[in-house]
mmCIF file of C-alpha atoms in Angstrom:
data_model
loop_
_atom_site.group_PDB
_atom_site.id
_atom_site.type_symbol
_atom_site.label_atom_id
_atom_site.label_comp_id
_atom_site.label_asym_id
_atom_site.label_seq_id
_atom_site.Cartn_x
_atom_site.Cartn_y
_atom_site.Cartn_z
ATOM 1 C CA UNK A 1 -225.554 146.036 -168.669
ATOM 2 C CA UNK A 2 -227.225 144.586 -165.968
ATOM 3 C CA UNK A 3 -229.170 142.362 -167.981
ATOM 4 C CA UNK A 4 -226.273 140.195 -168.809
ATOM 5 C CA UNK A 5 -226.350 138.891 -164.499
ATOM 6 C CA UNK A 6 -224.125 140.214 -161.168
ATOM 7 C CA UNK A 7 -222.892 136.401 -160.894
ATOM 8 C CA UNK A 8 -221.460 133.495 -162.821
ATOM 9 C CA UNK A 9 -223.992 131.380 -160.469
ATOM 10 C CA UNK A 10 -227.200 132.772 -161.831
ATOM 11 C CA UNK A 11 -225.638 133.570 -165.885
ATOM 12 C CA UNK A 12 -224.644 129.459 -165.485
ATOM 13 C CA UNK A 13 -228.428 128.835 -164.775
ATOM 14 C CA UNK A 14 -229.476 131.042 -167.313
ATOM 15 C CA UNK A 15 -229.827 133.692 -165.945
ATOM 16 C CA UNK A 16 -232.833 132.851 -164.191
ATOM 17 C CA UNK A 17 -232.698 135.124 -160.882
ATOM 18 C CA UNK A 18 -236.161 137.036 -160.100
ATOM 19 C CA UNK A 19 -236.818 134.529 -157.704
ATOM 20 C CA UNK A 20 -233.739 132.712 -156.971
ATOM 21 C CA UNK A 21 -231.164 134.959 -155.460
ATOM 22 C CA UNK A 22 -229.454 133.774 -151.567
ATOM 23 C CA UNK A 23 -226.372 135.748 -151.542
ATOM 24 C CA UNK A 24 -224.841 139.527 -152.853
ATOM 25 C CA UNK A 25 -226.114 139.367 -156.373
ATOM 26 C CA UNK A 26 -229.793 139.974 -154.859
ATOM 27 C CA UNK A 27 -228.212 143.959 -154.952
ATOM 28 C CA UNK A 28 -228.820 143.711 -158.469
ATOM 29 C CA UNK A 29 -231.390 141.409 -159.282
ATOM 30 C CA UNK A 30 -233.431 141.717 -156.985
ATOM 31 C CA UNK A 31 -233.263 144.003 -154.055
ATOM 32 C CA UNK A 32 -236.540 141.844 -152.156
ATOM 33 C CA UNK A 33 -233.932 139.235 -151.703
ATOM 34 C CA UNK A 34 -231.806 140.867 -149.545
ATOM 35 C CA UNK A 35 -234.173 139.492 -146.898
ATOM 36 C CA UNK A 36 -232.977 135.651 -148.544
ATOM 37 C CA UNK A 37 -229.300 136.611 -147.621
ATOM 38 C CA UNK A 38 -228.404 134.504 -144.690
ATOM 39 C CA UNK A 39 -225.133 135.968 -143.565
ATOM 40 C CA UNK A 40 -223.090 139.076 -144.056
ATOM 41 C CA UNK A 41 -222.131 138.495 -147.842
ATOM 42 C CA UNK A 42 -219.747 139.734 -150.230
ATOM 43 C CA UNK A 43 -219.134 138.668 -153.767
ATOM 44 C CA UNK A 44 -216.559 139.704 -156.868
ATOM 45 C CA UNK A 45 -216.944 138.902 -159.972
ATOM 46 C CA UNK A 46 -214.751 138.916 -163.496
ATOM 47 C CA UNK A 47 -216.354 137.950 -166.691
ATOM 48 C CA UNK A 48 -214.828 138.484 -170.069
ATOM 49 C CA UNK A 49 -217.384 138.842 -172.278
ATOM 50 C CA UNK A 50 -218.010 137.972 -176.255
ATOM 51 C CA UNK A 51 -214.055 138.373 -176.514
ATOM 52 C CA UNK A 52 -214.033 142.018 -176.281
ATOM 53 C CA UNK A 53 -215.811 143.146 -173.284
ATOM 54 C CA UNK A 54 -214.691 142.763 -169.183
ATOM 55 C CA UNK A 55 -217.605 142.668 -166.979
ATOM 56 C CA UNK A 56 -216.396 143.429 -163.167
ATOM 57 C CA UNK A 57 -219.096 143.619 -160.062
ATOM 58 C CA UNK A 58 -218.171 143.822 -156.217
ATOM 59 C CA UNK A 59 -221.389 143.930 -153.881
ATOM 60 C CA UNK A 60 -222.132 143.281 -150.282
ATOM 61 C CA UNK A 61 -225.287 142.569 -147.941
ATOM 62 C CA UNK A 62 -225.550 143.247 -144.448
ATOM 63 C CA UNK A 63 -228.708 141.310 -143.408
ATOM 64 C CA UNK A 64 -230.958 141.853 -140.663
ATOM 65 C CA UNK A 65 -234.545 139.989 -139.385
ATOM 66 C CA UNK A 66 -236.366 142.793 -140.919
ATOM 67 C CA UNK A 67 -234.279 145.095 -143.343
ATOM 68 C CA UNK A 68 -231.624 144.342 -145.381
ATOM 69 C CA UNK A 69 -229.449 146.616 -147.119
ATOM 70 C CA UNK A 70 -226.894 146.066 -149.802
ATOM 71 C CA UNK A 71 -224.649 148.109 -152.430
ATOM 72 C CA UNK A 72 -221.850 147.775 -154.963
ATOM 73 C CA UNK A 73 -220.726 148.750 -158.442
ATOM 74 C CA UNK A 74 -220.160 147.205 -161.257
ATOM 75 C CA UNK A 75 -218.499 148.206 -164.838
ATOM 76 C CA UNK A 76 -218.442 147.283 -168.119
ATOM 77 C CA UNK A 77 -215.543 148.117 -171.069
ATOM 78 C CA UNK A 78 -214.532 147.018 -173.832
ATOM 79 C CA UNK A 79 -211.553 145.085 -173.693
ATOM 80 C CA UNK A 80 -210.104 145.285 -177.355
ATOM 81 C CA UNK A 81 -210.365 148.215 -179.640
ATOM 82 C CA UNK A 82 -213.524 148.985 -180.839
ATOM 83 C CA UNK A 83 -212.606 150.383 -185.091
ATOM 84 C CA UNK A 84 -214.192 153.446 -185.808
ATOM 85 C CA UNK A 85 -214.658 154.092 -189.254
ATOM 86 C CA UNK A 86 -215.506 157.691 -191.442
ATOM 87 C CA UNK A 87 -218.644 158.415 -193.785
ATOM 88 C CA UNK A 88 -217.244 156.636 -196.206
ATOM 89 C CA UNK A 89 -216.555 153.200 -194.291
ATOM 90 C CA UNK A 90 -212.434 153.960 -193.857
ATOM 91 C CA UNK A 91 -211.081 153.049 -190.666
ATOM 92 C CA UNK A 92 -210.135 156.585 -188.557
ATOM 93 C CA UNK A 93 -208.998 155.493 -184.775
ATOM 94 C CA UNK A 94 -210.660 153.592 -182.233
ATOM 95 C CA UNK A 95 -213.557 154.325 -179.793
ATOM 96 C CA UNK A 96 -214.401 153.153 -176.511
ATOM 97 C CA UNK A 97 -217.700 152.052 -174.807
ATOM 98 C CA UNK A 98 -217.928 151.795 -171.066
ATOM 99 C CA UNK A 99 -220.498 152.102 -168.672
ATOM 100 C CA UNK A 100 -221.058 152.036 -164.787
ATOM 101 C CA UNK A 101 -223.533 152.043 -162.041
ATOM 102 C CA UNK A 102 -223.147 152.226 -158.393
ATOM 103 C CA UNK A 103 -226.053 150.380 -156.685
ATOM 104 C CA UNK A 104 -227.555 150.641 -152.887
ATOM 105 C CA UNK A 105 -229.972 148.475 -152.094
ATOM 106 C CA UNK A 106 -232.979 148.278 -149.303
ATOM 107 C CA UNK A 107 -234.420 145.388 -147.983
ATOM 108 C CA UNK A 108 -238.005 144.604 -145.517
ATOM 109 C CA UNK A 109 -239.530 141.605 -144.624
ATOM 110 C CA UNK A 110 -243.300 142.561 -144.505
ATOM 111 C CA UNK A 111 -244.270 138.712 -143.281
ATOM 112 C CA UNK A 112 -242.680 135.683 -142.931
ATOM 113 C CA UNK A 113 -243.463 134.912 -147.130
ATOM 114 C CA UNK A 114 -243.236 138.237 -148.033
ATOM 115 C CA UNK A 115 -240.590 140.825 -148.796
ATOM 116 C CA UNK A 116 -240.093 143.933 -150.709
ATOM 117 C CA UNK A 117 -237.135 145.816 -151.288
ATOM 118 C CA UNK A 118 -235.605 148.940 -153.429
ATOM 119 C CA UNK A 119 -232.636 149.919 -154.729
ATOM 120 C CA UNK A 120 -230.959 153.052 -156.208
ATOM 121 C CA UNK A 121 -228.966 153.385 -159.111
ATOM 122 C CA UNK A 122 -226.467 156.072 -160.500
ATOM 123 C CA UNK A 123 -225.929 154.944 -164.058
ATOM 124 C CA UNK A 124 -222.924 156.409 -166.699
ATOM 125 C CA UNK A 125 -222.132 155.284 -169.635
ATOM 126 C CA UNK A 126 -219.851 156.496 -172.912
ATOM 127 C CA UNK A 127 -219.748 156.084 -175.970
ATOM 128 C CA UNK A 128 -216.136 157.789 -177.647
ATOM 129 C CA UNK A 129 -216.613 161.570 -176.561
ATOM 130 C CA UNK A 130 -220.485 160.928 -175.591
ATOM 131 C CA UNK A 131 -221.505 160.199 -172.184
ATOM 132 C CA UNK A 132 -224.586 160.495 -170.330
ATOM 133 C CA UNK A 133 -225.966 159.382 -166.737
ATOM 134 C CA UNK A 134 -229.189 158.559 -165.217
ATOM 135 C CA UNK A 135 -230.297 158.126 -161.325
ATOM 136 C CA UNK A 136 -232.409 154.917 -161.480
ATOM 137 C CA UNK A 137 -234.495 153.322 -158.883
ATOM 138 C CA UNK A 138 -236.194 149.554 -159.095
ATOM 139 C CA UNK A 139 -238.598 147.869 -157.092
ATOM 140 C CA UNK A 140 -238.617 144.270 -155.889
ATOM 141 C CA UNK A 141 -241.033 141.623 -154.326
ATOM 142 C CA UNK A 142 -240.553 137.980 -153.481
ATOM 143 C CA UNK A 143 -243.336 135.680 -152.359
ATOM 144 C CA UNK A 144 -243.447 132.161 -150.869
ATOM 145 C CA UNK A 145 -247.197 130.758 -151.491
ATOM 146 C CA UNK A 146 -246.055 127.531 -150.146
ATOM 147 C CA UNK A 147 -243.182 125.433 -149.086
ATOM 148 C CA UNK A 148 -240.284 125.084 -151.482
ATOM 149 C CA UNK A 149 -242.174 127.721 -154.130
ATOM 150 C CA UNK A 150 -241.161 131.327 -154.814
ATOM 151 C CA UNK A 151 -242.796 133.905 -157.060
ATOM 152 C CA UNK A 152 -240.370 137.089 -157.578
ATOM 153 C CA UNK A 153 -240.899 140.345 -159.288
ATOM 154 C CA UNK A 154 -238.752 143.193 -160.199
ATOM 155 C CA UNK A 155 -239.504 146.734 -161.629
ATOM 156 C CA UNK A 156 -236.790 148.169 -163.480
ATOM 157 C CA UNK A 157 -236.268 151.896 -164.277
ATOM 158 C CA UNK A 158 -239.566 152.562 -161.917
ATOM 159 C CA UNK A 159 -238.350 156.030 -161.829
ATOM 160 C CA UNK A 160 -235.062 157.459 -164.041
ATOM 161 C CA UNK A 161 -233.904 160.897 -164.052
ATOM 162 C CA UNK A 162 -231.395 162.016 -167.425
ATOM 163 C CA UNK A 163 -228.198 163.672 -165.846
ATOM 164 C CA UNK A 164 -227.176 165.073 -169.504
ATOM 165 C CA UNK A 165 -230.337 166.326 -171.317
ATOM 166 C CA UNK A 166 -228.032 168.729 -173.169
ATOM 167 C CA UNK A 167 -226.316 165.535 -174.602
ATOM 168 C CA UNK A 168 -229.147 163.196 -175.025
ATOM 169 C CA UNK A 169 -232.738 162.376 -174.850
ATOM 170 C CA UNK A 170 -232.493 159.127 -173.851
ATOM 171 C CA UNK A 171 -234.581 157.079 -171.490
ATOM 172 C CA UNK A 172 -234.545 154.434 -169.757
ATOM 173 C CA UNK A 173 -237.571 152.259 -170.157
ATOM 174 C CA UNK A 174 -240.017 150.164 -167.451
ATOM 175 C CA UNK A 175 -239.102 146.972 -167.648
ATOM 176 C CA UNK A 176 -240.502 144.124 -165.090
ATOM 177 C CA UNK A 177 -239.364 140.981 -165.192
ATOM 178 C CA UNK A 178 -241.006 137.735 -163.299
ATOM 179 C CA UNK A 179 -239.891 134.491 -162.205
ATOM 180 C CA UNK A 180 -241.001 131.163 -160.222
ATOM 181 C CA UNK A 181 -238.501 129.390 -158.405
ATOM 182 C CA UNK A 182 -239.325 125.097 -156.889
ATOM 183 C CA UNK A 183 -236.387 125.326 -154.351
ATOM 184 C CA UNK A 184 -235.046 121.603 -151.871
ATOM 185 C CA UNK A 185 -232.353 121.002 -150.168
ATOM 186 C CA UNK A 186 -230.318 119.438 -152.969
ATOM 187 C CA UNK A 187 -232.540 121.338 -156.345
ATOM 188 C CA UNK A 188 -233.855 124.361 -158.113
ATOM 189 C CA UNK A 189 -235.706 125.060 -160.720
ATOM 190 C CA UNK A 190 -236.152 128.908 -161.923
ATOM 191 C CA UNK A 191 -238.150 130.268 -164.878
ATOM 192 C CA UNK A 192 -237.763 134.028 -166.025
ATOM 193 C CA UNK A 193 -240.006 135.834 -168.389
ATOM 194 C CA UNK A 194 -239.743 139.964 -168.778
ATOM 195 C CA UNK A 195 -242.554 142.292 -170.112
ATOM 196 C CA UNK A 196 -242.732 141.258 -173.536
ATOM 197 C CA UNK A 197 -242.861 137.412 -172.638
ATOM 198 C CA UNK A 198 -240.451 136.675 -175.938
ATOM 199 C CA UNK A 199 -237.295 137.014 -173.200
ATOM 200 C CA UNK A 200 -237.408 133.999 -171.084
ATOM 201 C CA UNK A 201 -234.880 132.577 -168.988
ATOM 202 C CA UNK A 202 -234.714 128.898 -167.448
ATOM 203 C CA UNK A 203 -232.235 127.353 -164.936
ATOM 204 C CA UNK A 204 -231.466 124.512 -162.573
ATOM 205 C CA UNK A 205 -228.715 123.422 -160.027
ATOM 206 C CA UNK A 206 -228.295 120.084 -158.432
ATOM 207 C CA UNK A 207 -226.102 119.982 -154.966
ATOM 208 C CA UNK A 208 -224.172 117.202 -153.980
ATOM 209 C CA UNK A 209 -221.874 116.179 -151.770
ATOM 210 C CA UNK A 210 -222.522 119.334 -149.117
ATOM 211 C CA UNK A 211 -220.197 121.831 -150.759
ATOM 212 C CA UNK A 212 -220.804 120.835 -154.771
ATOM 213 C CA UNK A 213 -223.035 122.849 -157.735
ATOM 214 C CA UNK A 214 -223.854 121.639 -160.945
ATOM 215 C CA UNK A 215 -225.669 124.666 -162.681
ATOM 216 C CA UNK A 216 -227.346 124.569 -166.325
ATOM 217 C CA UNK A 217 -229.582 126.979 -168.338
ATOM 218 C CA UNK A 218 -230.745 128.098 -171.502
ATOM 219 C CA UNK A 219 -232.665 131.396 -172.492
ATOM 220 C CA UNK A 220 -233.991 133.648 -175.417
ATOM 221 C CA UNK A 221 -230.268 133.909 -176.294
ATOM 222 C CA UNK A 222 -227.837 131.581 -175.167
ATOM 223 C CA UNK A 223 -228.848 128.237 -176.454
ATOM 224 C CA UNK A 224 -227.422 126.451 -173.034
ATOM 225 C CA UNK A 225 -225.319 127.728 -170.316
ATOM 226 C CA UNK A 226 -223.497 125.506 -168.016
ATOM 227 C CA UNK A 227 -221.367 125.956 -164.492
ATOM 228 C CA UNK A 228 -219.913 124.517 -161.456
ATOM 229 C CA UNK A 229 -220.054 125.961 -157.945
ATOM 230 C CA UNK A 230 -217.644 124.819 -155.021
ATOM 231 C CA UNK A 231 -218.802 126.156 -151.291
ATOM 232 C CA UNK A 232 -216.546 125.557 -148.856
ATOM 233 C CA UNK A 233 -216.312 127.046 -145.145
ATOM 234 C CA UNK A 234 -216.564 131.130 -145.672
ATOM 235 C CA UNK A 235 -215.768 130.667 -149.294
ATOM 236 C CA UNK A 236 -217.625 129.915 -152.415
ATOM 237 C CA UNK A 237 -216.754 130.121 -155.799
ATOM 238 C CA UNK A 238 -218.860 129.647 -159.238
ATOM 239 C CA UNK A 239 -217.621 129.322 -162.814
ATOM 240 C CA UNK A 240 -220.203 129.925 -166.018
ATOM 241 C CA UNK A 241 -219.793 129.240 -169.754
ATOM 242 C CA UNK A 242 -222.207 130.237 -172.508
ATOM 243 C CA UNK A 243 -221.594 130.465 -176.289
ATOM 244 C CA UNK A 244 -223.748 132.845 -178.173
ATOM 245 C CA UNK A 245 -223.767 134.729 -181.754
ATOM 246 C CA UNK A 246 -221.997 137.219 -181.021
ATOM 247 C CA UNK A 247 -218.941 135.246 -179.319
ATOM 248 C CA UNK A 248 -218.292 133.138 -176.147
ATOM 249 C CA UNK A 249 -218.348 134.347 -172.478
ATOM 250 C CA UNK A 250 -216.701 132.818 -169.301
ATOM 251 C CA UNK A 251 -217.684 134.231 -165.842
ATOM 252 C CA UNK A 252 -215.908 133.603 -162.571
ATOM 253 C CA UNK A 253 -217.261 134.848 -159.176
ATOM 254 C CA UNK A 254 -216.133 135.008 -155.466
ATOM 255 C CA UNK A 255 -218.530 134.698 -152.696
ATOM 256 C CA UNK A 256 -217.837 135.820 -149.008
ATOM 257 C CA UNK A 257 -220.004 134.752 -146.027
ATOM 258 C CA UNK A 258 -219.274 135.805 -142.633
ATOM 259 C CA UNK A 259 -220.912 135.827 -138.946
ATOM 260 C CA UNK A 260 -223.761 133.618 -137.735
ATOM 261 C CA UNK A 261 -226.679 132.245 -139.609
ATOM 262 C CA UNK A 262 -229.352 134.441 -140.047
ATOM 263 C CA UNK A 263 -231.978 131.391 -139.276
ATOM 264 C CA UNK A 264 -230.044 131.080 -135.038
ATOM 265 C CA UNK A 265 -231.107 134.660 -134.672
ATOM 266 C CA UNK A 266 -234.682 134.092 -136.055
ATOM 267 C CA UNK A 267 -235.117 131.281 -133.232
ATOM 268 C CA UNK A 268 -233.707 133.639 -130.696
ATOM 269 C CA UNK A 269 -235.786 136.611 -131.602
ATOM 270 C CA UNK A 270 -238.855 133.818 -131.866
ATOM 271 C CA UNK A 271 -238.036 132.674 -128.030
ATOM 272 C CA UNK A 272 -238.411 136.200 -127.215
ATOM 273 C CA UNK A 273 -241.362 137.215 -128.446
ATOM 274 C CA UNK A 274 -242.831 133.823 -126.713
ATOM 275 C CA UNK A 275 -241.421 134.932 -123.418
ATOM 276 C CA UNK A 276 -243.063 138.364 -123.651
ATOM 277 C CA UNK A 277 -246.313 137.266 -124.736
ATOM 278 C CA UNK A 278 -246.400 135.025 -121.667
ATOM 279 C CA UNK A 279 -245.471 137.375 -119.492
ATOM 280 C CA UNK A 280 -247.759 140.124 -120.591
ATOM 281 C CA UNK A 281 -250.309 137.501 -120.739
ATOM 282 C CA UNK A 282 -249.863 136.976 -117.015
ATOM 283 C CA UNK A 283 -250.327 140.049 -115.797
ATOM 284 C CA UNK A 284 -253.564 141.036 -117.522
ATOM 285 C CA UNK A 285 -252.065 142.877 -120.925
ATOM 286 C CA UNK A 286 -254.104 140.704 -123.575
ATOM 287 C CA UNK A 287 -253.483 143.228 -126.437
ATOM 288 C CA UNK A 288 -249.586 143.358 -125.561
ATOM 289 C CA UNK A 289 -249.912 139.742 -125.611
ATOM 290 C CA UNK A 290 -251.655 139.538 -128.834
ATOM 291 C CA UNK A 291 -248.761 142.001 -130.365
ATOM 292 C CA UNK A 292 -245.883 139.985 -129.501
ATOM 293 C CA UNK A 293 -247.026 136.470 -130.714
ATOM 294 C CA UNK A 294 -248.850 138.348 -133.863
ATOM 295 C CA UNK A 295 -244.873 139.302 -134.359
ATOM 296 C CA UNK A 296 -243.829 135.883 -134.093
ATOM 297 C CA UNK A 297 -245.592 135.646 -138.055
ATOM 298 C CA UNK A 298 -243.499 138.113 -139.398
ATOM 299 C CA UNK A 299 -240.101 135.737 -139.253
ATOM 300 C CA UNK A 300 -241.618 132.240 -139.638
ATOM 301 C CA UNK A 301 -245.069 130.734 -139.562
ATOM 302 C CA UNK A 302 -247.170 130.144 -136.470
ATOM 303 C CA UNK A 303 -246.736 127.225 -134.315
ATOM 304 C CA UNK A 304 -249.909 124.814 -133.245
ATOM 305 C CA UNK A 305 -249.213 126.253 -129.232
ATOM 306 C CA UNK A 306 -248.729 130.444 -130.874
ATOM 307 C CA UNK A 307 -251.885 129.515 -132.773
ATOM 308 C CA UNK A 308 -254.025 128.126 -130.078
ATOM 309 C CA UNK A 309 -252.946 131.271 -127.846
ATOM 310 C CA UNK A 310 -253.761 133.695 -130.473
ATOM 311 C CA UNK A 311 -257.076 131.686 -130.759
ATOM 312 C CA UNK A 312 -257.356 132.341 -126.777
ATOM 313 C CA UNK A 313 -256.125 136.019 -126.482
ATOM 314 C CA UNK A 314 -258.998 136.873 -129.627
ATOM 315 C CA UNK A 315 -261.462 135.600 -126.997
ATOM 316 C CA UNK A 316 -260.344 137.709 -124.272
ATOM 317 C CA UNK A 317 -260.251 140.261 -126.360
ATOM 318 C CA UNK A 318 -263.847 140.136 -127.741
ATOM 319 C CA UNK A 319 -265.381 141.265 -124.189
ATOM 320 C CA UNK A 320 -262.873 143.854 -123.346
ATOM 321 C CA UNK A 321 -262.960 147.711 -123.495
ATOM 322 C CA UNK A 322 -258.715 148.326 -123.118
ATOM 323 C CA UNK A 323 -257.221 149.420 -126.525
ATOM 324 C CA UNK A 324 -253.660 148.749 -127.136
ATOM 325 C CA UNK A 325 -252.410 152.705 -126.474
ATOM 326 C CA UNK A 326 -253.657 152.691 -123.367
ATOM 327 C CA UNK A 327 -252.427 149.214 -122.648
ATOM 328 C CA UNK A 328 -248.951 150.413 -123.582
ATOM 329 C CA UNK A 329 -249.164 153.457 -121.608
ATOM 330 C CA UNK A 330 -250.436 151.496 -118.406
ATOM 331 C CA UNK A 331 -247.237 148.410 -119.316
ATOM 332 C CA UNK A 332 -245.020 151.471 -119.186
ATOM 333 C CA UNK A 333 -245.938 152.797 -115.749
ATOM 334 C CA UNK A 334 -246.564 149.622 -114.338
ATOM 335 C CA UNK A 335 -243.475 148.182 -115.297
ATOM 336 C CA UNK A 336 -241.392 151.293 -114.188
ATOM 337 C CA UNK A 337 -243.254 151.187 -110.330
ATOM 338 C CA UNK A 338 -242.002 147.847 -110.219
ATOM 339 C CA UNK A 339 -238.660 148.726 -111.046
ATOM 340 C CA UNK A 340 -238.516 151.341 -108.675
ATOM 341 C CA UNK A 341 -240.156 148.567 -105.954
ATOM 342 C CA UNK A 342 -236.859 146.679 -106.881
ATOM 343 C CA UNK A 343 -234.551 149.696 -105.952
ATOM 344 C CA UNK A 344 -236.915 150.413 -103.046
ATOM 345 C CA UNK A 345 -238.227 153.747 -103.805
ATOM 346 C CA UNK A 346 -241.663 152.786 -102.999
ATOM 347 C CA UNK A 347 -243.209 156.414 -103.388
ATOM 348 C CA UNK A 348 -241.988 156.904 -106.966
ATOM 349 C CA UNK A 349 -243.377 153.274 -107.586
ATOM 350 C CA UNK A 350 -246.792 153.903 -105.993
ATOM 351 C CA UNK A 351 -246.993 157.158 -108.083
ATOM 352 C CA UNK A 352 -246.079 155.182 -111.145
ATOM 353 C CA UNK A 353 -248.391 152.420 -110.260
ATOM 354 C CA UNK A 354 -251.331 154.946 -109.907
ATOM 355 C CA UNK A 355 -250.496 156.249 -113.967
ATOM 356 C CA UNK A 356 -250.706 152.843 -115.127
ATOM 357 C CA UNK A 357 -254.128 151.935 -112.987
ATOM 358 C CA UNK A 358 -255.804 155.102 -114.969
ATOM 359 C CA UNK A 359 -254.656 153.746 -117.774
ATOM 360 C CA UNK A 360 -256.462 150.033 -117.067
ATOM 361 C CA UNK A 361 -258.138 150.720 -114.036
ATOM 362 C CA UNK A 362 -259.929 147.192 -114.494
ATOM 363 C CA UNK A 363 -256.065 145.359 -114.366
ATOM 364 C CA UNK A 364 -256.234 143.277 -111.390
ATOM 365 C CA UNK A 365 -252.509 142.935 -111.160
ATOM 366 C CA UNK A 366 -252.077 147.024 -111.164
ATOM 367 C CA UNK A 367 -254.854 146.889 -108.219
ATOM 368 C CA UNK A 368 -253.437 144.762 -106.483
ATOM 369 C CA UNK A 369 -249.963 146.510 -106.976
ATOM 370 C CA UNK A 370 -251.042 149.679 -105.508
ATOM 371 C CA UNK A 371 -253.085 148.448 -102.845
ATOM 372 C CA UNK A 372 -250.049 146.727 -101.461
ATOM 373 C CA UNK A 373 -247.702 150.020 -101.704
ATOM 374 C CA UNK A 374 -250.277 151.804 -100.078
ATOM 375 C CA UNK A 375 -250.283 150.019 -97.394
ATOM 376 C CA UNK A 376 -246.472 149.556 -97.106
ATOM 377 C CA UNK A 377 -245.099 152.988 -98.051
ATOM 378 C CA UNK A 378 -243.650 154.448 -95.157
ATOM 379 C CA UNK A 379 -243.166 150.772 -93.454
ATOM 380 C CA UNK A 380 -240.470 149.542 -96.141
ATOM 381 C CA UNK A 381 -238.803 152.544 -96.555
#
């Protein structure tokens, strides 16, 4: 089921997705690119599918900077009757065959080229008066070696458990699937192969005109795939086409993005991390320092000025004996003294200033601190 794609966008391109995956599909095809998803994102879609079977998937992402998470479910009937015949080939009623799966879906950004995610799956099918159900769980990575190239990989069935071992001994089987992914502005190009490297998938899109998709594809089974895309404001919608031997499929899917762009708060959290390093810088916490601009790496790659005061802080660091617990512990104190300075309770702030000089006794700042409430306490107050 969901080897037949969560999208028309990705089916159109062949359904080339490992690596290539921006908005709710990444639920199911690969949970590492939740961390991709720019903007709180929803998406329907309504396939009908070699004449006789409907395809339906809702799924949503709420992104974050560092975890993502994501669910939905999706279903898949038949659409027509299915003929079921007797021993001896005579028709004797119909039979249906259906099957469902609700997903969640997990998201982390390990560094600012790297993320890994999970998801969970509780699988049903049925076949007539046979059903059975599996929990599922798959494991995703996405890496960017360099700009504009992505290498994804997903785990399938990393772990299933039967529901119904009184009805069936089925299993699920391991199945990874790989992909590479050249992604511009206005192009992509994505390549898919799975474990036994006869299935492989192959896509492009072309953007134009700020809001426009062209989409093609061909794979192991569809001899081409085509599709257009329209984005417009919140809004964006994709339509696929494929013929293949066993009949023709159309997919149509509905894309929701809402809030801010995902990229604003990266800047924001960046400017932050700056402005702490600085200050702990200034007052004499080098590992602190080092902490908060090693962070920076995480979201987006190193400027030449975080570089050169990494470069400066390693240095430091080299010829002194302060380990970052201790550091913390003494950032803690010191910064709560000076709070209570602010507010004027001097005592509390000289006792708080004395914690954090244990801590770093060598801190110049924290000397200086205390020597200066020692003196005042009982003057100020």
């Amino acid at each position: 089921m969901f080897a037949y794609g969560a999208d028309a966008h990705s089916f159109a391109m062949g359904r080339a997705y490992a690596a290539y995956s921006t908005d709710a599909s990444a639920v199911y095809n690969n949970p590492a690119s939740l961390m991709e998803v720019p903007k709180i994102s929803g998406l329907f879609m309504q396939a009908n599918m070699f004449s006789v079977y409907s395809f339906s998937v809702m799924a949503f992402v709420w992104p974050g900077l560092y975890e993502s998470y994501g669910g939905g479910m999706v279903t898949l009937g038949n659409s027509l009757p299915i003929v079921k015949t007797d021993d001896y080939n005579e028709e004797s009623g119909s039979v249906a065959d259906s099957s469902s799966a609700m997903v969640l879906a997990y998201g982390k950004r390990l560094y600012n080229n790297l993320s890994v995610g999970l998801s969970f799956k509780n699988y049903s099918r049925a076949l007539g008066e046979f059903p059975d159900s599996f929990f599922v769980f798959d494991l995703g990575v996405l890496y960017s070696p360099m700009e504009n190239i992505v290498l994804g990989g997903v785990l399938n069935n990393v772990y299933s458990m039967n529901n119904a071992p009184a009805i069936t001994s089925d299993k699920l089987p391991l199945i990874w699937r790989g992909g590479l992914a050249y992604k511009s502005d206005e192009y992509c190009v994505a390549f898919d192969v799975t474990d036994t490297f006869s299935q492989w998938y192959l896509g492009a899109e072309y953007k134009f005109m700020g809001m426009f998709s062209l989409l093609a594809g061909m794979n192991y089974e569809e001899a081409m795939t085509f599709g257009l895309g329209v984005e417009y404001s919140i809004a964006k919608f994709d339509i696929a086409m494929a013929n293949q031997d066993a009949g023709s499929t159309m997919k149509f899917s509905l894309g929701i993005n809402l809030g801010g762009n995902k990229s604003e708060e990266v800047n924001t959290e960046v400017d932050n991390y700056v402005a702490k390093g600085m200050r702990y810088f200034d007052k004499g916490f080098y590992n602190l320092a080092k902490e908060s601009y090693s962070s920076i790496s995480i979201l987006k790659p190193l400027s030449s000025d975080n570089k050169k005061q990494l470069q400066k802080l390693n240095e430091v660091l080299a010829i002194t004996t302060v380990k970052l617990p201790e550091e913390r512990q003494a950032w803690e104190c010191y910064d709560r003294a000076i709070s209570a300075m602010r507010n004027k309770e001097l005592k509390r702030a000289l006792e708080e200033a004395k914690k954090a000089e244990g801590f770093m006794p060598s801190n110049s700042n924290i000397g200086d601190l205390v020597q200066f409430l020692e003196k005042n306490v009982g003057i100020l107050e």
